[in-house]
Amino acid sequence: MAKIKAVIPAAGLGTRFLPATKAMPKEMLPVVDKPAIQYVVEEAVAAGIQDILVIIGRNKNAISDHFDAVPELEGRLQQKGDHSRLERVMKSSEMADIHFVRQGEPKGLGHAVLRARTHVGDSSFAVLLGDDLIDEHETLLPDMIAAHERTGAAVIALMRVAPEQIHLYGAAAVETTDVDDVVTVTGLVEKPSAEEAPSNLAVIGRYVLPPAVFDVLEHTQPGKGGEIQLTDALQELASAPDGPGVVGVVFDGRRYDTGDRVDYIKAIVQLAVDRNDLGSDLRPWLKDFASRL
Ligand code: UTP
């Protein structure tokens, strides 16, 4: 397949994280010492994607600034001979070809994805939610790209969640295929109650989509929460008899929704413990802390 582009929607309001997100996008909240969105960009780059479009909204200039070069800061670090920090600072502006487009009003994830149409054109593309972190050791995105290349279908990532959690996600009705961890998606419901949910397989923030999804999004009406939902557009693709169809890659690895406060704290603790430069200081403290709970 020709090289695919990635789209990172980052124009949501981040209401779950107010007041921290009043003037700062949630995608810029630091996870240890990098903003959440940088991990997401690094994941796309690791999967071989070089062209990345970030969908930004109100108060989102911090995101474009973060991926820009800062010559004064770089010059100062150079003078001080602080090469490791210099390298880390320059990485964010050099690692990929990063573009931005504004959503205007946050009318929902489906609406945000539709804003990518001009940039993406008539090609398949990946969508990575800017607040959803997948551990760097996982191969979810390459697995999804491979599933798309095999099937031509829209590929979504699914994760099993507890029944009392499913109302926070889109939920999928599925049938097994002869490939382990790959399912055919026969239906999708956005944020169902536990009783309405067709399964406990929740849609998480990675997608590999054919361009046909844009035509569907053009006429998708506002759904749950009055927002244009990507899930509703994918439900239409899943039920169209002549369309590309939808398949799911079932993921059971490490993933954090940094837009959720508890998951955000878990992400910081887990990633810091794993780091060579921080883990040895943090681990004994954490053990002691946990023993006193
Ligand atoms: P969320 O539903 O997690 O984002 O959207 P939100 O609306 O900002 O969160 P809360 O519920 O108010 O706290 C998932 C992703 O889609 C983007 C968000 O930025 C996030 O990365 N999004 C959502 C948009 O880009 N535009 C929208 O209109 C909605």
mmCIF file of C-alpha atoms and ligand atoms in Angstrom:
data_model
loop_
_atom_site.group_PDB
_atom_site.id
_atom_site.type_symbol
_atom_site.label_atom_id
_atom_site.label_comp_id
_atom_site.label_asym_id
_atom_site.label_seq_id
_atom_site.Cartn_x
_atom_site.Cartn_y
_atom_site.Cartn_z
ATOM 1 C CA MET A 1 0.000 0.000 0.000
ATOM 2 C CA ALA A 2 1.151 3.544 -0.699
ATOM 3 C CA LYS A 3 2.308 5.244 2.480
ATOM 4 C CA ILE A 4 -0.705 6.128 4.571
ATOM 5 C CA LYS A 5 -1.239 9.385 6.408
ATOM 6 C CA ALA A 6 -2.294 9.706 10.037
ATOM 7 C CA VAL A 7 -4.980 11.988 11.404
ATOM 8 C CA ILE A 8 -4.901 12.946 15.097
ATOM 9 C CA PRO A 9 -8.123 14.590 16.316
ATOM 10 C CA ALA A 10 -7.264 16.929 19.197
ATOM 11 C CA ALA A 11 -10.041 19.503 19.102
ATOM 12 C CA GLY A 12 -12.299 18.179 21.886
ATOM 13 C CA LEU A 13 -13.240 20.287 24.883
ATOM 14 C CA GLY A 14 -11.670 17.995 27.490
ATOM 15 C CA THR A 15 -14.459 18.669 29.971
ATOM 16 C CA ARG A 16 -13.535 15.685 32.137
ATOM 17 C CA PHE A 17 -10.242 17.422 32.936
ATOM 18 C CA LEU A 18 -11.500 20.899 33.795
ATOM 19 C CA PRO A 19 -10.186 23.247 35.063
ATOM 20 C CA ALA A 20 -6.754 22.034 33.836
ATOM 21 C CA THR A 21 -8.093 22.122 30.272
ATOM 22 C CA LYS A 22 -9.680 25.557 30.495
ATOM 23 C CA ALA A 23 -6.838 27.232 28.610
ATOM 24 C CA MET A 24 -4.722 24.193 27.698
ATOM 25 C CA PRO A 25 -5.675 21.272 25.459
ATOM 26 C CA LYS A 26 -5.847 17.923 27.253
ATOM 27 C CA GLU A 27 -3.546 16.493 24.565
ATOM 28 C CA MET A 28 -0.781 18.760 25.983
ATOM 29 C CA LEU A 29 -1.049 17.479 29.564
ATOM 30 C CA PRO A 30 2.401 16.075 30.435
ATOM 31 C CA VAL A 31 2.740 12.334 30.858
ATOM 32 C CA VAL A 32 6.058 12.248 32.805
ATOM 33 C CA ASP A 33 7.951 14.799 30.688
ATOM 34 C CA LYS A 34 6.259 14.712 27.279
ATOM 35 C CA PRO A 35 2.781 15.886 26.327
ATOM 36 C CA ALA A 36 0.339 13.037 25.653
ATOM 37 C CA ILE A 37 0.082 13.883 21.961
ATOM 38 C CA GLN A 38 3.818 13.419 21.431
ATOM 39 C CA TYR A 39 3.527 9.739 22.411
ATOM 40 C CA VAL A 40 0.733 9.419 19.840
ATOM 41 C CA VAL A 41 2.834 11.056 17.102
ATOM 42 C CA GLU A 42 5.766 8.783 18.027
ATOM 43 C CA GLU A 43 3.484 5.728 17.722
ATOM 44 C CA ALA A 44 2.451 6.778 14.208
ATOM 45 C CA VAL A 45 6.076 7.386 13.207
ATOM 46 C CA ALA A 46 7.094 3.972 14.631
ATOM 47 C CA ALA A 47 4.433 2.400 12.374
ATOM 48 C CA GLY A 48 6.123 3.989 9.349
ATOM 49 C CA ILE A 49 3.810 6.996 8.970
ATOM 50 C CA GLN A 50 5.541 10.257 8.065
ATOM 51 C CA ASP A 51 2.637 12.570 7.194
ATOM 52 C CA ILE A 52 0.486 13.550 10.167
ATOM 53 C CA LEU A 53 -2.491 15.898 10.254
ATOM 54 C CA VAL A 54 -3.565 17.169 13.676
ATOM 55 C CA ILE A 55 -7.120 18.488 14.011
ATOM 56 C CA ILE A 56 -6.976 21.418 16.424
ATOM 57 C CA GLY A 57 -9.585 23.731 17.918
ATOM 58 C CA ARG A 58 -9.960 26.640 20.281
ATOM 59 C CA ASN A 59 -6.994 27.084 22.666
ATOM 60 C CA LYS A 60 -4.973 24.550 20.712
ATOM 61 C CA ASN A 61 -2.052 26.736 19.593
ATOM 62 C CA ALA A 62 0.093 25.076 22.269
ATOM 63 C CA ILE A 63 -0.057 21.911 20.135
ATOM 64 C CA SER A 64 1.310 23.535 16.973
ATOM 65 C CA ASP A 65 3.917 25.431 19.051
ATOM 66 C CA HIS A 66 5.073 22.148 20.584
ATOM 67 C CA PHE A 67 5.850 20.660 17.167
ATOM 68 C CA ASP A 68 7.669 23.816 16.005
ATOM 69 C CA ALA A 69 11.405 24.461 16.295
ATOM 70 C CA VAL A 70 12.481 26.886 19.080
ATOM 71 C CA PRO A 71 15.840 28.315 17.891
ATOM 72 C CA GLU A 72 16.495 30.419 21.071
ATOM 73 C CA LEU A 73 15.997 27.406 23.355
ATOM 74 C CA GLU A 74 17.991 25.121 21.058
ATOM 75 C CA GLY A 75 20.849 27.694 20.876
ATOM 76 C CA ARG A 76 20.956 27.979 24.671
ATOM 77 C CA LEU A 77 21.094 24.208 25.186
ATOM 78 C CA GLN A 78 23.813 23.969 22.511
ATOM 79 C CA GLN A 79 25.888 26.646 24.305
ATOM 80 C CA LYS A 80 25.508 24.794 27.596
ATOM 81 C CA GLY A 81 26.546 21.544 25.921
ATOM 82 C CA ASP A 82 23.305 19.886 27.116
ATOM 83 C CA HIS A 83 23.117 17.551 24.136
ATOM 84 C CA SER A 84 20.661 15.031 25.530
ATOM 85 C CA ARG A 85 18.043 17.716 26.308
ATOM 86 C CA LEU A 86 18.744 19.387 22.961
ATOM 87 C CA GLU A 87 18.054 16.125 21.176
ATOM 88 C CA ARG A 88 14.808 15.612 23.098
ATOM 89 C CA VAL A 89 13.653 19.178 22.398
ATOM 90 C CA MET A 90 14.440 18.925 18.678
ATOM 91 C CA LYS A 91 12.813 15.523 18.292
ATOM 92 C CA SER A 92 9.266 16.891 18.419
ATOM 93 C CA SER A 93 9.870 19.263 15.503
ATOM 94 C CA GLU A 94 11.868 16.854 13.359
ATOM 95 C CA MET A 95 10.279 13.439 13.676
ATOM 96 C CA ALA A 96 7.510 13.808 11.071
ATOM 97 C CA ASP A 97 5.837 16.110 8.599
ATOM 98 C CA ILE A 98 3.107 17.573 10.834
ATOM 99 C CA HIS A 99 0.183 19.594 9.459
ATOM 100 C CA PHE A 100 -2.717 21.278 11.233
ATOM 101 C CA VAL A 101 -6.297 22.015 10.360
ATOM 102 C CA ARG A 102 -8.917 23.652 12.569
ATOM 103 C CA GLN A 103 -12.230 22.072 13.406
ATOM 104 C CA GLY A 104 -13.924 25.387 14.214
ATOM 105 C CA GLU A 105 -16.551 24.035 16.539
ATOM 106 C CA PRO A 106 -16.190 20.722 18.388
ATOM 107 C CA LYS A 107 -19.162 18.997 16.754
ATOM 108 C CA GLY A 108 -17.925 15.503 17.467
ATOM 109 C CA LEU A 109 -15.214 13.027 16.471
ATOM 110 C CA GLY A 110 -16.915 12.220 13.140
ATOM 111 C CA HIS A 111 -16.965 15.906 12.255
ATOM 112 C CA ALA A 112 -13.286 16.249 13.262
ATOM 113 C CA VAL A 113 -12.302 13.324 11.010
ATOM 114 C CA LEU A 114 -14.227 14.827 8.093
ATOM 115 C CA ARG A 115 -12.032 17.944 8.397
ATOM 116 C CA ALA A 116 -9.155 15.724 7.177
ATOM 117 C CA ARG A 117 -10.775 14.985 3.820
ATOM 118 C CA THR A 118 -8.880 17.560 1.724
ATOM 119 C CA HIS A 119 -5.510 16.580 3.197
ATOM 120 C CA VAL A 120 -6.061 12.818 2.996
ATOM 121 C CA GLY A 121 -7.739 12.701 -0.432
ATOM 122 C CA ASP A 122 -8.732 9.398 -1.971
ATOM 123 C CA SER A 123 -6.519 7.156 0.180
ATOM 124 C CA SER A 124 -6.837 5.019 3.259
ATOM 125 C CA PHE A 125 -5.645 6.668 6.455
ATOM 126 C CA ALA A 126 -5.083 6.004 10.148
ATOM 127 C CA VAL A 127 -6.846 7.879 12.953
ATOM 128 C CA LEU A 128 -5.161 8.047 16.369
ATOM 129 C CA LEU A 129 -6.979 9.872 19.155
ATOM 130 C CA GLY A 130 -4.661 12.453 20.663
ATOM 131 C CA ASP A 131 -5.472 11.558 24.276
ATOM 132 C CA ASP A 132 -5.352 7.767 23.902
ATOM 133 C CA LEU A 133 -1.942 6.219 24.671
ATOM 134 C CA ILE A 134 -0.920 2.744 23.528
ATOM 135 C CA ASP A 135 2.265 1.429 25.129
ATOM 136 C CA GLU A 136 5.224 1.699 22.769
ATOM 137 C CA HIS A 137 5.941 -2.032 23.033
ATOM 138 C CA GLU A 138 2.562 -2.939 21.534
ATOM 139 C CA THR A 139 2.042 -3.555 17.814
ATOM 140 C CA LEU A 140 -1.611 -2.538 17.587
ATOM 141 C CA LEU A 141 -1.315 0.040 14.810
ATOM 142 C CA PRO A 142 0.908 -2.100 12.509
ATOM 143 C CA ASP A 143 -1.486 -5.029 13.115
ATOM 144 C CA MET A 144 -4.430 -2.830 12.109
ATOM 145 C CA ILE A 145 -2.661 -1.558 8.977
ATOM 146 C CA ALA A 146 -1.928 -5.188 8.018
ATOM 147 C CA ALA A 147 -5.615 -6.130 8.579
ATOM 148 C CA HIS A 148 -6.679 -3.235 6.360
ATOM 149 C CA GLU A 149 -4.240 -4.293 3.631
ATOM 150 C CA ARG A 150 -5.630 -7.859 3.804
ATOM 151 C CA THR A 151 -9.327 -6.955 3.795
ATOM 152 C CA GLY A 152 -9.786 -3.390 2.486
ATOM 153 C CA ALA A 153 -12.253 -2.941 5.364
ATOM 154 C CA ALA A 154 -12.451 -0.138 7.904
ATOM 155 C CA VAL A 155 -10.418 -1.461 10.837
ATOM 156 C CA ILE A 156 -11.216 -0.535 14.422
ATOM 157 C CA ALA A 157 -9.461 -1.431 17.675
ATOM 158 C CA LEU A 158 -11.534 -3.225 20.312
ATOM 159 C CA MET A 159 -10.815 -3.879 23.956
ATOM 160 C CA ARG A 160 -12.810 -5.937 26.470
ATOM 161 C CA VAL A 161 -14.147 -3.794 29.301
ATOM 162 C CA ALA A 162 -16.283 -4.512 32.367
ATOM 163 C CA PRO A 163 -20.061 -4.296 31.627
ATOM 164 C CA GLU A 164 -20.370 -1.273 33.943
ATOM 165 C CA GLN A 165 -17.786 0.572 31.808
ATOM 166 C CA ILE A 166 -19.292 -0.021 28.358
ATOM 167 C CA HIS A 167 -21.533 3.073 28.488
ATOM 168 C CA LEU A 168 -18.361 5.178 28.189
ATOM 169 C CA TYR A 169 -17.456 3.707 24.780
ATOM 170 C CA GLY A 170 -18.791 2.594 21.425
ATOM 171 C CA ALA A 171 -19.655 -1.125 21.624
ATOM 172 C CA ALA A 172 -19.372 -3.665 18.797
ATOM 173 C CA ALA A 173 -21.453 -6.669 17.731
ATOM 174 C CA VAL A 174 -18.950 -9.127 16.256
ATOM 175 C CA GLU A 175 -18.462 -12.495 14.590
ATOM 176 C CA THR A 176 -15.223 -14.454 14.793
ATOM 177 C CA THR A 177 -12.998 -14.932 11.724
ATOM 178 C CA ASP A 178 -10.347 -17.560 11.063
ATOM 179 C CA VAL A 179 -7.656 -15.084 12.163
ATOM 180 C CA ASP A 180 -7.059 -14.940 15.939
ATOM 181 C CA ASP A 181 -7.923 -11.549 17.468
ATOM 182 C CA VAL A 182 -9.556 -10.309 14.247
ATOM 183 C CA VAL A 183 -13.374 -10.156 14.193
ATOM 184 C CA THR A 184 -15.996 -9.075 11.686
ATOM 185 C CA VAL A 185 -17.982 -6.142 13.066
ATOM 186 C CA THR A 186 -21.677 -6.502 12.277
ATOM 187 C CA GLY A 187 -22.931 -3.520 14.270
ATOM 188 C CA LEU A 188 -21.815 -0.619 16.449
ATOM 189 C CA VAL A 189 -23.612 1.389 19.122
ATOM 190 C CA GLU A 190 -22.218 4.594 20.647
ATOM 191 C CA LYS A 191 -22.200 4.699 24.466
ATOM 192 C CA PRO A 192 -24.897 2.043 25.092
ATOM 193 C CA SER A 193 -26.224 1.118 28.526
ATOM 194 C CA ALA A 194 -24.961 -2.257 29.832
ATOM 195 C CA GLU A 195 -28.335 -3.794 28.814
ATOM 196 C CA GLU A 196 -28.265 -2.376 25.263
ATOM 197 C CA ALA A 197 -24.601 -3.209 24.589
ATOM 198 C CA PRO A 198 -24.181 -5.956 21.954
ATOM 199 C CA SER A 199 -20.942 -7.139 23.657
ATOM 200 C CA ASN A 200 -18.330 -5.956 26.126
ATOM 201 C CA LEU A 201 -15.966 -5.107 23.249
ATOM 202 C CA ALA A 202 -15.328 -1.364 23.413
ATOM 203 C CA VAL A 203 -14.037 0.784 20.557
ATOM 204 C CA ILE A 204 -10.724 2.434 21.523
ATOM 205 C CA GLY A 205 -8.887 5.280 19.831
ATOM 206 C CA ARG A 206 -7.204 3.723 16.792
ATOM 207 C CA TYR A 207 -8.744 3.301 13.340
ATOM 208 C CA VAL A 208 -7.486 2.500 9.834
ATOM 209 C CA LEU A 209 -10.134 3.740 7.428
ATOM 210 C CA PRO A 210 -10.831 3.610 3.702
ATOM 211 C CA PRO A 211 -11.679 6.969 2.053
ATOM 212 C CA ALA A 212 -15.310 5.769 1.654
ATOM 213 C CA VAL A 213 -15.838 6.837 5.277
ATOM 214 C CA PHE A 214 -15.738 10.504 4.190
ATOM 215 C CA ASP A 215 -18.830 10.089 1.965
ATOM 216 C CA VAL A 216 -20.665 8.527 4.903
ATOM 217 C CA LEU A 217 -19.562 11.275 7.317
ATOM 218 C CA GLU A 218 -20.841 13.944 4.896
ATOM 219 C CA HIS A 219 -24.401 12.846 5.683
ATOM 220 C CA THR A 220 -24.028 11.457 9.229
ATOM 221 C CA GLN A 221 -26.466 13.268 11.491
ATOM 222 C CA PRO A 222 -25.666 14.258 15.096
ATOM 223 C CA GLY A 223 -26.160 11.283 17.407
ATOM 224 C CA LYS A 224 -25.389 10.659 21.121
ATOM 225 C CA GLY A 225 -24.669 13.932 22.923
ATOM 226 C CA GLY A 226 -25.734 15.923 19.830
ATOM 227 C CA GLU A 227 -22.309 15.159 18.266
ATOM 228 C CA ILE A 228 -21.486 13.739 14.820
ATOM 229 C CA GLN A 229 -20.185 10.354 15.888
ATOM 230 C CA LEU A 230 -17.540 8.380 13.988
ATOM 231 C CA THR A 231 -19.169 5.254 15.466
ATOM 232 C CA ASP A 232 -22.441 6.056 13.649
ATOM 233 C CA ALA A 233 -20.613 6.401 10.311
ATOM 234 C CA LEU A 234 -18.838 3.076 10.927
ATOM 235 C CA GLN A 235 -22.167 1.438 11.831
ATOM 236 C CA GLU A 236 -23.395 2.483 8.378
ATOM 237 C CA LEU A 237 -20.275 0.977 6.738
ATOM 238 C CA ALA A 238 -20.733 -2.230 8.787
ATOM 239 C CA SER A 239 -24.334 -2.653 7.656
ATOM 240 C CA ALA A 240 -23.935 -1.657 3.970
ATOM 241 C CA PRO A 241 -24.053 -4.928 1.961
ATOM 242 C CA ASP A 242 -21.785 -3.661 -0.863
ATOM 243 C CA GLY A 243 -19.400 -1.537 1.219
ATOM 244 C CA PRO A 244 -15.891 -2.298 2.433
ATOM 245 C CA GLY A 245 -17.207 -3.591 5.782
ATOM 246 C CA VAL A 246 -15.688 -3.167 9.223
ATOM 247 C CA VAL A 247 -13.317 -5.512 11.027
ATOM 248 C CA GLY A 248 -12.026 -5.269 14.575
ATOM 249 C CA VAL A 249 -8.584 -6.051 15.959
ATOM 250 C CA VAL A 250 -9.024 -7.176 19.565
ATOM 251 C CA PHE A 251 -6.353 -5.633 21.772
ATOM 252 C CA ASP A 252 -5.495 -6.653 25.322
ATOM 253 C CA GLY A 253 -2.287 -4.717 25.885
ATOM 254 C CA ARG A 254 -1.447 -1.537 27.765
ATOM 255 C CA ARG A 255 -3.564 1.484 26.893
ATOM 256 C CA TYR A 256 -4.401 4.683 28.774
ATOM 257 C CA ASP A 257 -7.153 7.225 28.172
ATOM 258 C CA THR A 258 -5.311 10.329 29.368
ATOM 259 C CA GLY A 259 -8.536 12.343 29.116
ATOM 260 C CA ASP A 260 -9.747 10.359 32.150
ATOM 261 C CA ARG A 261 -8.162 11.486 35.426
ATOM 262 C CA VAL A 262 -7.565 8.049 36.962
ATOM 263 C CA ASP A 263 -6.186 6.584 33.722
ATOM 264 C CA TYR A 264 -3.958 9.659 33.342
ATOM 265 C CA ILE A 265 -2.402 9.062 36.769
ATOM 266 C CA LYS A 266 -1.936 5.348 35.976
ATOM 267 C CA ALA A 267 -0.185 6.273 32.715
ATOM 268 C CA ILE A 268 2.281 8.548 34.482
ATOM 269 C CA VAL A 269 3.096 6.010 37.207
ATOM 270 C CA GLN A 270 3.448 3.080 34.785
ATOM 271 C CA LEU A 271 5.584 4.943 32.228
ATOM 272 C CA ALA A 272 7.802 6.506 34.911
ATOM 273 C CA VAL A 273 8.370 3.123 36.588
ATOM 274 C CA ASP A 274 9.428 1.687 33.206
ATOM 275 C CA ARG A 275 11.961 4.463 32.542
ATOM 276 C CA ASN A 276 15.651 3.789 33.200
ATOM 277 C CA ASP A 277 16.232 7.324 34.468
ATOM 278 C CA LEU A 278 13.275 7.423 36.893
ATOM 279 C CA GLY A 279 12.207 3.868 37.705
ATOM 280 C CA SER A 280 14.956 3.076 40.235
ATOM 281 C CA ASP A 281 14.028 6.106 42.389
ATOM 282 C CA LEU A 282 10.315 5.631 42.030
ATOM 283 C CA ARG A 283 9.899 1.873 42.573
ATOM 284 C CA PRO A 284 10.999 1.696 46.249
ATOM 285 C CA TRP A 285 8.964 4.801 47.055
ATOM 286 C CA LEU A 286 5.883 3.315 45.407
ATOM 287 C CA LYS A 287 6.285 0.015 47.309
ATOM 288 C CA ASP A 288 6.540 1.870 50.579
ATOM 289 C CA PHE A 289 3.597 4.105 49.664
ATOM 290 C CA ALA A 290 1.439 1.116 48.666
ATOM 291 C CA SER A 291 2.284 -0.729 51.899
ATOM 292 C CA ARG A 292 0.853 2.196 53.860
ATOM 293 C CA LEU A 293 -2.482 2.311 51.987
HETATM 294 P P1 UTP B 1 -13.429 12.723 23.697
HETATM 295 O O1 UTP B 1 -14.870 12.507 23.756
HETATM 296 O O2 UTP B 1 -12.526 11.929 24.584
HETATM 297 O O3 UTP B 1 -13.006 14.246 23.868
HETATM 298 O O4 UTP B 1 -12.965 12.619 22.201
HETATM 299 P P2 UTP B 1 -13.631 15.433 24.605
HETATM 300 O O5 UTP B 1 -14.989 15.716 24.089
HETATM 301 O O6 UTP B 1 -12.597 16.510 24.514
HETATM 302 O O7 UTP B 1 -13.617 14.875 26.098
HETATM 303 P P3 UTP B 1 -14.512 15.219 27.346
HETATM 304 O O8 UTP B 1 -15.486 14.069 27.360
HETATM 305 O O9 UTP B 1 -15.112 16.567 27.077
HETATM 306 O O10 UTP B 1 -13.569 15.200 28.511
HETATM 307 C C1 UTP B 1 -11.953 11.753 21.722
HETATM 308 C C2 UTP B 1 -10.956 12.485 20.841
HETATM 309 O O11 UTP B 1 -11.601 13.169 19.787
HETATM 310 C C3 UTP B 1 -11.239 14.538 19.791
HETATM 311 C C4 UTP B 1 -10.747 14.823 21.206
HETATM 312 O O12 UTP B 1 -9.823 15.895 21.202
HETATM 313 C C5 UTP B 1 -10.131 13.509 21.607
HETATM 314 O O13 UTP B 1 -8.789 13.387 21.161
HETATM 315 N N1 UTP B 1 -12.432 15.341 19.406
HETATM 316 C C6 UTP B 1 -13.631 15.140 20.031
HETATM 317 C C7 UTP B 1 -12.297 16.300 18.425
HETATM 318 O O14 UTP B 1 -11.204 16.487 17.844
HETATM 319 N N2 UTP B 1 -13.377 17.041 18.079
HETATM 320 C C8 UTP B 1 -14.594 16.881 18.677
HETATM 321 O O15 UTP B 1 -15.542 17.602 18.303
HETATM 322 C C9 UTP B 1 -14.710 15.894 19.676
#
